[in-house]
mmCIF file of C-alpha atoms and ligand atoms in Angstrom:
data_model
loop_
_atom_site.group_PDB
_atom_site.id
_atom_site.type_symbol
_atom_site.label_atom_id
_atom_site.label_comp_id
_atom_site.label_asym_id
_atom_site.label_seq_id
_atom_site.Cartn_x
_atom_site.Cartn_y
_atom_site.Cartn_z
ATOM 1 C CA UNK J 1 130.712 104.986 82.089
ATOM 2 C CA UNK J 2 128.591 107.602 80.174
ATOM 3 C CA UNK J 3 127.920 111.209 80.392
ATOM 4 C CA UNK J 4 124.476 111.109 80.119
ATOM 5 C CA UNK J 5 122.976 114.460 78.405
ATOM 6 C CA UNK J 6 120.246 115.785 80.968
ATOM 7 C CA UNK J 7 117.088 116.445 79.058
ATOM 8 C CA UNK J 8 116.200 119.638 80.821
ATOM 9 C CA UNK J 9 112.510 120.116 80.226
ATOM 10 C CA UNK J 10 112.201 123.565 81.480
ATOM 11 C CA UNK J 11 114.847 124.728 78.868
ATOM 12 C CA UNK J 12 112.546 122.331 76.083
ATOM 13 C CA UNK J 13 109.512 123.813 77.432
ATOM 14 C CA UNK J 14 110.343 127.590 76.602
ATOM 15 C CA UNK J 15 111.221 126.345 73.107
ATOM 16 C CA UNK J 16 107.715 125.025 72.614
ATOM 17 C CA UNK J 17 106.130 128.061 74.731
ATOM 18 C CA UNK J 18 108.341 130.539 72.180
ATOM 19 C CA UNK J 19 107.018 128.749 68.969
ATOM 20 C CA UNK J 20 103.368 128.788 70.386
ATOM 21 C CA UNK J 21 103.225 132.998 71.256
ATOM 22 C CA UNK J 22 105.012 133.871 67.846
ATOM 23 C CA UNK J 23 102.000 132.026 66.123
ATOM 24 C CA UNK J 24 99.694 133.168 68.319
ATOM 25 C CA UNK J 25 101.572 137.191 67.974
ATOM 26 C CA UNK J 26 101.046 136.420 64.081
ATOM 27 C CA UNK J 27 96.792 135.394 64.852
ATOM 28 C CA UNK J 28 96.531 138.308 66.862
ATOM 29 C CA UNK J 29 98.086 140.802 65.118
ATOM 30 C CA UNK J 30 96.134 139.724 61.884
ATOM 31 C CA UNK J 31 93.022 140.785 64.062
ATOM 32 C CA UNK J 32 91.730 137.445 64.727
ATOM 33 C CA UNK J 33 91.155 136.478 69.282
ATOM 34 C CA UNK J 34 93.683 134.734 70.941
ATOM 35 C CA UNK J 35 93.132 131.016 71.758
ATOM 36 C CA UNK J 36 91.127 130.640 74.894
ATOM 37 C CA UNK J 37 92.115 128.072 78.133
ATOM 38 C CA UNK J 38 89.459 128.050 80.653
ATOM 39 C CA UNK J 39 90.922 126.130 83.832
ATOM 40 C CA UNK J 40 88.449 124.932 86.651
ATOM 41 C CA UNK J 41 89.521 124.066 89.748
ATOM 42 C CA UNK J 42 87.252 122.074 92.290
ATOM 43 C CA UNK J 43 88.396 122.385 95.707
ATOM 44 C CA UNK J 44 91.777 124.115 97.054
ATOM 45 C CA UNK J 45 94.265 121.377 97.367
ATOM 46 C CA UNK J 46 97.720 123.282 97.243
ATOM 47 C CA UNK J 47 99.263 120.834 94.915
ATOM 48 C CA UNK J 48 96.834 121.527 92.710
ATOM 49 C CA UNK J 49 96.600 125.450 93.053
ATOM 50 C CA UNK J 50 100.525 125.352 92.375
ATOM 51 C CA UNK J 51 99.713 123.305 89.312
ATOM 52 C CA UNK J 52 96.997 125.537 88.288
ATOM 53 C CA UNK J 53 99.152 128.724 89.103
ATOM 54 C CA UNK J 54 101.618 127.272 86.305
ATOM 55 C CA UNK J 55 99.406 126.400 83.665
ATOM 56 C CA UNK J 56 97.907 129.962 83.695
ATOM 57 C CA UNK J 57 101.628 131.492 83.937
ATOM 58 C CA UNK J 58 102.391 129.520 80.911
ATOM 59 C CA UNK J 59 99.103 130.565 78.913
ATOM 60 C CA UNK J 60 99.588 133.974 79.523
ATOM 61 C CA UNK J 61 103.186 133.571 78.095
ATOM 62 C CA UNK J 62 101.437 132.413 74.919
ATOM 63 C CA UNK J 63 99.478 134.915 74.487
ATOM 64 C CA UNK J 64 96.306 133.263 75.271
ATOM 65 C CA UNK J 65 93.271 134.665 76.958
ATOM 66 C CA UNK J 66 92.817 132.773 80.423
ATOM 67 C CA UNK J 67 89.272 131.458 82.106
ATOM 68 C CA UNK J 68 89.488 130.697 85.340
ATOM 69 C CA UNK J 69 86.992 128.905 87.343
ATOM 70 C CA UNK J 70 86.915 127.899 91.011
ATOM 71 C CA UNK J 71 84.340 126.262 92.829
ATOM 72 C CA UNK J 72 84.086 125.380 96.752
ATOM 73 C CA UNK J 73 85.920 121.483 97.655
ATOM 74 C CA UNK J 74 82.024 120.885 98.602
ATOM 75 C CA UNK J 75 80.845 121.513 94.903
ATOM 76 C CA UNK J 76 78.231 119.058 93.297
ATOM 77 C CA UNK J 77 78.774 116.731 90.457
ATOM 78 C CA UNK J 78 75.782 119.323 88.873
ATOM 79 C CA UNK J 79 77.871 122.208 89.606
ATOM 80 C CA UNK J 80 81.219 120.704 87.722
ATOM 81 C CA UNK J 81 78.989 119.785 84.952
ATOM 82 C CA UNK J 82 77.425 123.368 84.477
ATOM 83 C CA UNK J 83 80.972 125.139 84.798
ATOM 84 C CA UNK J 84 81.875 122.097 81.685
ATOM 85 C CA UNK J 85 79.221 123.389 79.928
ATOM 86 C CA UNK J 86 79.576 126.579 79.778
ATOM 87 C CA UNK J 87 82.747 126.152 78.516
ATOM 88 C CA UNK J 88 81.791 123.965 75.564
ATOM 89 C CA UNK J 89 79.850 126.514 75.383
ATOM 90 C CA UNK J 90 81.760 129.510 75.121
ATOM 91 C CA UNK J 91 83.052 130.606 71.292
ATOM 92 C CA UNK J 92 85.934 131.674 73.000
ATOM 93 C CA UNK J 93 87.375 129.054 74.982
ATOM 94 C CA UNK J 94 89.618 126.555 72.809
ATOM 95 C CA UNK J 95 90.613 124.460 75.476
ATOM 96 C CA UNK J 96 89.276 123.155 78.334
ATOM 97 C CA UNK J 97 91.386 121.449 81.767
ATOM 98 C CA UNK J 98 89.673 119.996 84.416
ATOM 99 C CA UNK J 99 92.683 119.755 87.321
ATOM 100 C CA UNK J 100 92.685 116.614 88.780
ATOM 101 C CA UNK J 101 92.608 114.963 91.444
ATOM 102 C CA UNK J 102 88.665 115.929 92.206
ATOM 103 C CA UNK J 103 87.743 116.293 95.944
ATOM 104 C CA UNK J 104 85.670 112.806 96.651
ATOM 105 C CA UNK J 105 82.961 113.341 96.819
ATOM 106 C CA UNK J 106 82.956 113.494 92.872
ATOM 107 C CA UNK J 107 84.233 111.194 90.532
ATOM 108 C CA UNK J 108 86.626 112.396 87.703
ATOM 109 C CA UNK J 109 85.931 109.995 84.350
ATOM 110 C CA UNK J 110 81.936 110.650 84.290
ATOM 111 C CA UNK J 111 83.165 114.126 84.251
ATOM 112 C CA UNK J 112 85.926 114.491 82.145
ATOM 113 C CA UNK J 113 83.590 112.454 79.663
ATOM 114 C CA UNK J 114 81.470 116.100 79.691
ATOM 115 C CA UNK J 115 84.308 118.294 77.637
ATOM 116 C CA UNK J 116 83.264 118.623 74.311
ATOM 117 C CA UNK J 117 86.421 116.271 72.873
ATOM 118 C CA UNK J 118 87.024 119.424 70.233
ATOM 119 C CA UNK J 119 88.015 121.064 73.317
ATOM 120 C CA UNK J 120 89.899 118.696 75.521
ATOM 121 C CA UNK J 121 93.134 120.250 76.422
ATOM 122 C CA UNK J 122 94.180 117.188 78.310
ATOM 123 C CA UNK J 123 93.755 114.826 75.531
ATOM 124 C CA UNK J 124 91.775 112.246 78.062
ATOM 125 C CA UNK J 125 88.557 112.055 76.748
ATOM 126 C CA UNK J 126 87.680 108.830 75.686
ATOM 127 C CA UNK J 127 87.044 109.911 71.576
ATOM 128 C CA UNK J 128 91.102 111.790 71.541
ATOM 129 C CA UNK J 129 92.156 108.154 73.337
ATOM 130 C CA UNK J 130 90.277 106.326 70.936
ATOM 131 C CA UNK J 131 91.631 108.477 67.798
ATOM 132 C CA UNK J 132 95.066 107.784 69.239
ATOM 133 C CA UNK J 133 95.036 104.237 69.143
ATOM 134 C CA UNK J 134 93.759 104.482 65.917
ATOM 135 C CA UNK J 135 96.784 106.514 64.782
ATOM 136 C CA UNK J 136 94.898 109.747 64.407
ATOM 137 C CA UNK J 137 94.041 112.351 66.207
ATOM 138 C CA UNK J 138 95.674 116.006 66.984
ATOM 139 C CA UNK J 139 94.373 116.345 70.714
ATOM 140 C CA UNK J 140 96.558 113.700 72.664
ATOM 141 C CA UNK J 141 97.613 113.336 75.910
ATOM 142 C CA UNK J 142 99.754 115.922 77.393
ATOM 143 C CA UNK J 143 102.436 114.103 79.355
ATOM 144 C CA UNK J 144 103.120 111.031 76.752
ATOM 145 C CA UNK J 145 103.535 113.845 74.037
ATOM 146 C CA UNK J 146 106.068 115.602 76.099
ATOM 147 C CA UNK J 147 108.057 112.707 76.579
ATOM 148 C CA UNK J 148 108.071 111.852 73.052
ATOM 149 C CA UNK J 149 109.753 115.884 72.671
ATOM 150 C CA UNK J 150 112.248 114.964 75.465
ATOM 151 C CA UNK J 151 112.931 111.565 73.322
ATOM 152 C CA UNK J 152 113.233 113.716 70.344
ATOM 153 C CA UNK J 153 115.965 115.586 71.907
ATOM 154 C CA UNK J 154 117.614 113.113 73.878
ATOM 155 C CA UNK J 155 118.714 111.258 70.092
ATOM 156 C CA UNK J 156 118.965 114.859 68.442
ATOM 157 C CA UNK J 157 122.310 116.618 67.997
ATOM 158 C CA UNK J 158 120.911 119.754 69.701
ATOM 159 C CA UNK J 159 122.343 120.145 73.029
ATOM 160 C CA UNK J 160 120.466 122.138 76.132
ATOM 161 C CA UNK J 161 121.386 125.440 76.374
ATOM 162 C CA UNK J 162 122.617 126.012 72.802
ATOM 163 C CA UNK J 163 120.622 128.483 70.624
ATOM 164 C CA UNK J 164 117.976 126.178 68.561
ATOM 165 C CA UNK J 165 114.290 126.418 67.897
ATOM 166 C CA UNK J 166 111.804 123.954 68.175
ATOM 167 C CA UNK J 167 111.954 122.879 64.347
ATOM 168 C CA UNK J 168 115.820 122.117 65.020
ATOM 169 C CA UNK J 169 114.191 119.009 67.199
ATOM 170 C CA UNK J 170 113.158 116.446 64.708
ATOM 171 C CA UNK J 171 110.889 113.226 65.194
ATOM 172 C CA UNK J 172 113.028 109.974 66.125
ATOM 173 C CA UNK J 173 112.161 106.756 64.321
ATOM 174 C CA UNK J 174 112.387 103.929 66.641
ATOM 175 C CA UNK J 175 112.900 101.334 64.481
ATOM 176 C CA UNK J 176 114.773 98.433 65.888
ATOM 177 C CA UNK J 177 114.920 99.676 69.092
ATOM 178 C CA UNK J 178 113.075 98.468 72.684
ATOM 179 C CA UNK J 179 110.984 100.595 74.737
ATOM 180 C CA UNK J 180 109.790 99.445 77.983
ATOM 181 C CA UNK J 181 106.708 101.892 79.826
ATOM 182 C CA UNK J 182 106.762 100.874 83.937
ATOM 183 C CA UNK J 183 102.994 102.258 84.578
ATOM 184 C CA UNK J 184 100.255 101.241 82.356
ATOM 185 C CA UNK J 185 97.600 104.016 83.737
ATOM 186 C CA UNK J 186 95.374 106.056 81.080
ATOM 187 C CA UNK J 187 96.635 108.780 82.033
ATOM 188 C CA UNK J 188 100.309 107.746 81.056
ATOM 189 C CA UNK J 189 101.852 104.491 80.978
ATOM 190 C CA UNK J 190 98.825 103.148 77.704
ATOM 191 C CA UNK J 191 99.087 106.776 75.518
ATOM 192 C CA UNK J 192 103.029 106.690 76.294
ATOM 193 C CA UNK J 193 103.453 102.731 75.157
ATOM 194 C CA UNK J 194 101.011 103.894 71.970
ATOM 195 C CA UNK J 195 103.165 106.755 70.680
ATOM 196 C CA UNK J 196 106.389 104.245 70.934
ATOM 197 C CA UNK J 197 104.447 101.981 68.862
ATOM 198 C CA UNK J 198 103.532 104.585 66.882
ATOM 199 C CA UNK J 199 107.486 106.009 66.233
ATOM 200 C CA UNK J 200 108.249 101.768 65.653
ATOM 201 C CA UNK J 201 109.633 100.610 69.136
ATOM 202 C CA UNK J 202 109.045 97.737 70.367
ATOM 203 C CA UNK J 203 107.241 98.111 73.354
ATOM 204 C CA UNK J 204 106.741 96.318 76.692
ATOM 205 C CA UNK J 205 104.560 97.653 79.134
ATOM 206 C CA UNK J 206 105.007 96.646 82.553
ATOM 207 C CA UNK J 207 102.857 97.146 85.763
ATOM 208 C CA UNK J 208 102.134 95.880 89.374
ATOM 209 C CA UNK J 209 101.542 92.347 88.596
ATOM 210 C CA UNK J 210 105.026 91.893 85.688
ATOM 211 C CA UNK J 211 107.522 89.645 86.888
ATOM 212 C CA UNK J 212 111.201 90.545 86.918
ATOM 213 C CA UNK J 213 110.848 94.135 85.444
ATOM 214 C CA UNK J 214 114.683 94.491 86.478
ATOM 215 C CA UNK J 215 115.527 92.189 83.004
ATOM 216 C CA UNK J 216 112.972 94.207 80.719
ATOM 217 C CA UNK J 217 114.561 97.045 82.019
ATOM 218 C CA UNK J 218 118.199 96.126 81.004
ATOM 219 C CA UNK J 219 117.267 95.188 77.530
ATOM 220 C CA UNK J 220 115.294 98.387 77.217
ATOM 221 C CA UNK J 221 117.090 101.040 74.681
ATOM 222 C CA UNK J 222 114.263 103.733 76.017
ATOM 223 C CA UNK J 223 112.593 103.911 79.342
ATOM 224 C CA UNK J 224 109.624 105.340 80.117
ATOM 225 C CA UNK J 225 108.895 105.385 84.307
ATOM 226 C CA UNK J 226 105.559 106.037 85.496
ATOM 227 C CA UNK J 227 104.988 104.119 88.147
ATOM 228 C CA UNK J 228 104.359 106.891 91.251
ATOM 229 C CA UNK J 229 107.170 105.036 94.028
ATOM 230 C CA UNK J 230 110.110 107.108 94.708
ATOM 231 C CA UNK J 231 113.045 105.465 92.699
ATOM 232 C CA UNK J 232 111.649 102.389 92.042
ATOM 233 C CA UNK J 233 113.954 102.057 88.922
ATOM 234 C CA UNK J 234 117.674 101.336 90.175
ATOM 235 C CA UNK J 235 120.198 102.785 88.429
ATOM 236 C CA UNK J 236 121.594 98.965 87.990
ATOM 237 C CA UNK J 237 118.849 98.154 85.773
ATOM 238 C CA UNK J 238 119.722 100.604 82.950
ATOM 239 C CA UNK J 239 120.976 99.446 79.753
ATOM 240 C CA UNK J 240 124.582 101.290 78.890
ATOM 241 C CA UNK J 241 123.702 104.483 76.224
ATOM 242 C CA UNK J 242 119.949 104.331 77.038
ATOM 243 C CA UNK J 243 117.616 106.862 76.949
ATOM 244 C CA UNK J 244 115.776 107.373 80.446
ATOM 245 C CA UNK J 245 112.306 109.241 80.899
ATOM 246 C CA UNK J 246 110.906 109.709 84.451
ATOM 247 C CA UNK J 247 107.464 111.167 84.785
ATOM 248 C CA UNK J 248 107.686 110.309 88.249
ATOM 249 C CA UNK J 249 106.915 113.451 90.872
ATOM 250 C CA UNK J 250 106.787 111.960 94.675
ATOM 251 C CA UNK J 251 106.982 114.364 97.894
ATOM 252 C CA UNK J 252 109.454 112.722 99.855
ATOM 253 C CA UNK J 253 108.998 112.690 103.978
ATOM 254 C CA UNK J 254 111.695 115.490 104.241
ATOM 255 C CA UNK J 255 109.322 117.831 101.501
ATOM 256 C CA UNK J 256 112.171 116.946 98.702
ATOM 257 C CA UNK J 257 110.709 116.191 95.300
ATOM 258 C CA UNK J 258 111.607 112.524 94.144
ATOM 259 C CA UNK J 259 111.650 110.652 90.634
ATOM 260 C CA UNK J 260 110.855 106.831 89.985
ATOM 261 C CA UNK J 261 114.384 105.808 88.986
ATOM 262 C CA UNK J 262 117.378 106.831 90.655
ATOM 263 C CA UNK J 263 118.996 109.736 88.947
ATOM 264 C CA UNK J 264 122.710 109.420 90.367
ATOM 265 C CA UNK J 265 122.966 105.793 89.304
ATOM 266 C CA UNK J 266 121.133 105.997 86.337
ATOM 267 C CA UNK J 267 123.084 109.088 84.963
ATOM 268 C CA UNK J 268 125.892 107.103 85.117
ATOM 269 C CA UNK J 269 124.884 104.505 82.617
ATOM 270 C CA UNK J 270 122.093 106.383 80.468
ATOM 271 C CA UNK J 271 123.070 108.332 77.160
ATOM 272 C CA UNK J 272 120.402 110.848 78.226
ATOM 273 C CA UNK J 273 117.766 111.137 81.680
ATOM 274 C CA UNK J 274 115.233 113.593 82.662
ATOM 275 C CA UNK J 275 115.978 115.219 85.936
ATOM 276 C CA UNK J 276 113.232 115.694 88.645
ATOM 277 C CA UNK J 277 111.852 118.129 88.765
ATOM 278 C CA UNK J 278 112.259 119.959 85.762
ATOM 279 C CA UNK J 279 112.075 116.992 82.842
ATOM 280 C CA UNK J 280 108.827 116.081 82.039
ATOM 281 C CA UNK J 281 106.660 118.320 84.240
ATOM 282 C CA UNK J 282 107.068 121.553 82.186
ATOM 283 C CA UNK J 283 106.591 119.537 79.393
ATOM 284 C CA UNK J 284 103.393 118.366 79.934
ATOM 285 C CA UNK J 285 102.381 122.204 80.650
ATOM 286 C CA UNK J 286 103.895 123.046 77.607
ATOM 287 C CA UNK J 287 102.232 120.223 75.655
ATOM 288 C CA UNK J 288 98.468 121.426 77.279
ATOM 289 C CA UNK J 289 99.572 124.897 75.676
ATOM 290 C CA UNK J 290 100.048 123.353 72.268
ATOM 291 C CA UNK J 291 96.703 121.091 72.487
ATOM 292 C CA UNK J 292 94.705 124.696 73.025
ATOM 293 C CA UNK J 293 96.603 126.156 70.344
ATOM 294 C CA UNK J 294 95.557 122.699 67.856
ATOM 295 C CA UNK J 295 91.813 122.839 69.164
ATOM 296 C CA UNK J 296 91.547 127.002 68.151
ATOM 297 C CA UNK J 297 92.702 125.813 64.623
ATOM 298 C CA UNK J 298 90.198 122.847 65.211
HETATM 299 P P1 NAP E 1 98.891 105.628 88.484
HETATM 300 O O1 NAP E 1 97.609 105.844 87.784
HETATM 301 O O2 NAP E 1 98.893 105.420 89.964
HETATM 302 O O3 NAP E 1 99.603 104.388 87.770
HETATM 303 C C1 NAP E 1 100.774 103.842 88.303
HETATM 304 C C2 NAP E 1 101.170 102.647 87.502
HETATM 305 O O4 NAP E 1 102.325 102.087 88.119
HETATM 306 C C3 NAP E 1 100.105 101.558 87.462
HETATM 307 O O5 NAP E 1 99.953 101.054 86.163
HETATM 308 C C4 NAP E 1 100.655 100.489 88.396
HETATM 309 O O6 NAP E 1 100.377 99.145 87.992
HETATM 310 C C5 NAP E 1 102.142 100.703 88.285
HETATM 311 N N1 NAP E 1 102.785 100.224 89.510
HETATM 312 C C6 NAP E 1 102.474 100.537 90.783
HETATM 313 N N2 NAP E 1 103.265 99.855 91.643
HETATM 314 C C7 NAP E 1 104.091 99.089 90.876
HETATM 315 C C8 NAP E 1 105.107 98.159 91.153
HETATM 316 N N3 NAP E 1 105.454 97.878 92.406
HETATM 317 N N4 NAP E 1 105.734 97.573 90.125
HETATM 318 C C9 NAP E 1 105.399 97.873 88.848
HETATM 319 N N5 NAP E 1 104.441 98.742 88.517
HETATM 320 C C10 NAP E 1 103.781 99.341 89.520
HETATM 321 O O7 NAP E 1 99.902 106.834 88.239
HETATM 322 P P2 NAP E 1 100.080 107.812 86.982
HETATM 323 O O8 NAP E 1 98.984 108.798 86.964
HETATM 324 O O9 NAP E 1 100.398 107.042 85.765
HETATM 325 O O10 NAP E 1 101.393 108.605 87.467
HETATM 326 C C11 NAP E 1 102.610 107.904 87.701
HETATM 327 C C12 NAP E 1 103.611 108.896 88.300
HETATM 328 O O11 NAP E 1 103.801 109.963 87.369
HETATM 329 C C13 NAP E 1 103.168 109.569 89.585
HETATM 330 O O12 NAP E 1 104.309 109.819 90.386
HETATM 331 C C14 NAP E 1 102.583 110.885 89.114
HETATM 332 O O13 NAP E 1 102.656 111.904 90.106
HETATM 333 C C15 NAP E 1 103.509 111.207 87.979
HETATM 334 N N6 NAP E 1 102.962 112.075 86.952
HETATM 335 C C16 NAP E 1 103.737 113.093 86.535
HETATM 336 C C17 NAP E 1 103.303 113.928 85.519
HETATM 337 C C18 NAP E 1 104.200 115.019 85.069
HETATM 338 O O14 NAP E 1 103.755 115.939 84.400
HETATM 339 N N7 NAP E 1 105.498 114.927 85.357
HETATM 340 C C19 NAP E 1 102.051 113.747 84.945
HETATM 341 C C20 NAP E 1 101.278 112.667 85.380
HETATM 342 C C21 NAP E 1 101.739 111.824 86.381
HETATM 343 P P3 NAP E 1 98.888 98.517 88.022
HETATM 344 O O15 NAP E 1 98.197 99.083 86.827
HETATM 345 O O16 NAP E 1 99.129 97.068 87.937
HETATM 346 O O17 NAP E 1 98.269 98.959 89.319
#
């Protein structure tokens, strides 16, 4: 049985949150504006305002300046677009996130489709996908990034907790080794299988219609869960020494927060596992941070 390192993500986080405000303390301090993060919010779904509440928390920390727009749950598609607009508009807004989900009366692509892609925070407009597939591209998609970071660490010799800076956190090459991404949504399961590729796994993705994900998931030297049902991985299914990343976040009946593979079991066979919360969720704050940060340098 292995003690399996736990990737904290909030510890990772403020290592990329520290590197961010000591560029941004040398910008402004040369003269030059902060880096600008407009968020709008549609609607006041308390997920989302907790979400939102974060994100500006962690902008502040980086010194950036903060735009914060709210319209009513009733708002028009028109009304979304102008507030998108007048961001791409503004000189000093970098970065632009719309939080999602959208109330429905409004549908979140045709809309996300509006932020100029120079200024996509999220990374999930079609041009910053495209780019990524293609192997290039700075903007990428907030979540997959910050599980490549917690990947990063999980083979790195820097242990949680110990004194380090981001640059101590160097990027893994995959070669030889097999990945397998449970999810396959835009969002996360396609940009997280494409930045495996990218570091040389050799990826499988699997999704609602795979057969037998239990075998892919035992050959798997890195696991990547996305799938959205509470545990869904068993612990039984991980490979001895692997490295286990679970983006799941699922409210449980009794208001507990729950992951998509089972942590207890898991630990117990994994080399290294994210913990929810606290893995990849601050990550993919942190990661939004560092995408406004890119699109000020452009
Ligand atoms: P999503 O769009 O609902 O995609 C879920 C994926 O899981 C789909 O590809 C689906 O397959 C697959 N799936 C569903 N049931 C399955 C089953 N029984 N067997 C195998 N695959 C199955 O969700 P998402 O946006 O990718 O998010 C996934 C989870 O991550 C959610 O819990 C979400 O809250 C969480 N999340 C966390 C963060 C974070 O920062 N920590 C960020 C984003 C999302 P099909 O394509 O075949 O339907």
């Amino acid at each position: 049985m292995t003690q399996a390192k736990i990737l904290d993500g909030k510890w990772l986080a403020e290592l990329v949150l520290t590197d961010i405000a000591s560029k941004v303390e040398k910008l402004t301090s040369s003269g030059k504006r902060p880096p600008g993060l407009a968020v709008i919010l549609v609607g006041d779904n308390p997920a989302s305002k907790t979400y939102v509440a974060g994100k500006h928390k962690s902008a502040k920390r980086c010194g950036f300046k903060t735009f914060d727009i709210t319209l009513a749950v009733t708002a028009s598609a028109e009304q979304v677009k102008q507030a998108i607009l007048s961001c791409n508009e503004n000189l000093e807004v970098d970065g632009i996130l719309l939080q999602l989900p959208l109330p429905k009366q409004l549908q979140a692509n045709p809309l996300l489709d509006l932020i100029n892609p120079s200024k996509d925070a999220d990374g999930l407009h079609p041009l910053n996908q495209g780019l990524l597939l293609r192997g290039e591209g700075k903007i990428r998609p907030c979540t997959p990034v910050g599980c490549m970071l917690l990947i990063d660490l999980a083979y790195s010799g820097v242990n949680v907790g110990q004194v380090a800076t981001l640059s101590d956190i160097k990027p893994i090459d995959l070669s030889g080794k097999k990945a397998i991404v449970i999810g396959r949504s835009i969002l996360v399961g396609k940009p997280a299988a494409t930045l495996l590729l990218e570091r040389n796994a050799t990826v499988t993705v699997a999704h609602s219609k795979t057969a037998d994900i239990a075998s892919g998931c035992r050959e798997a030297d890195v696991v990547v869960a996305a799938v959205g049902i509470p545990e869904f991985v068993k612990g039984s299914w991980i490979k001895e020494g692997a490295v286990v990343i679970d983006v799941g976040i699922n409210r449980l009946e009794t208001g507990k927060l729950a992951g998509d593979i089972q942590f207890q079991e898991a630990s117990a066979r994994a080399s290294a596992i994210t913990p929810v919360p606290g893995g990849v969720g601050p990550m993919t704050v942190a990661m939004l941070m560092r995408n406004t940060l890119q699109a000020y340098h452009g």
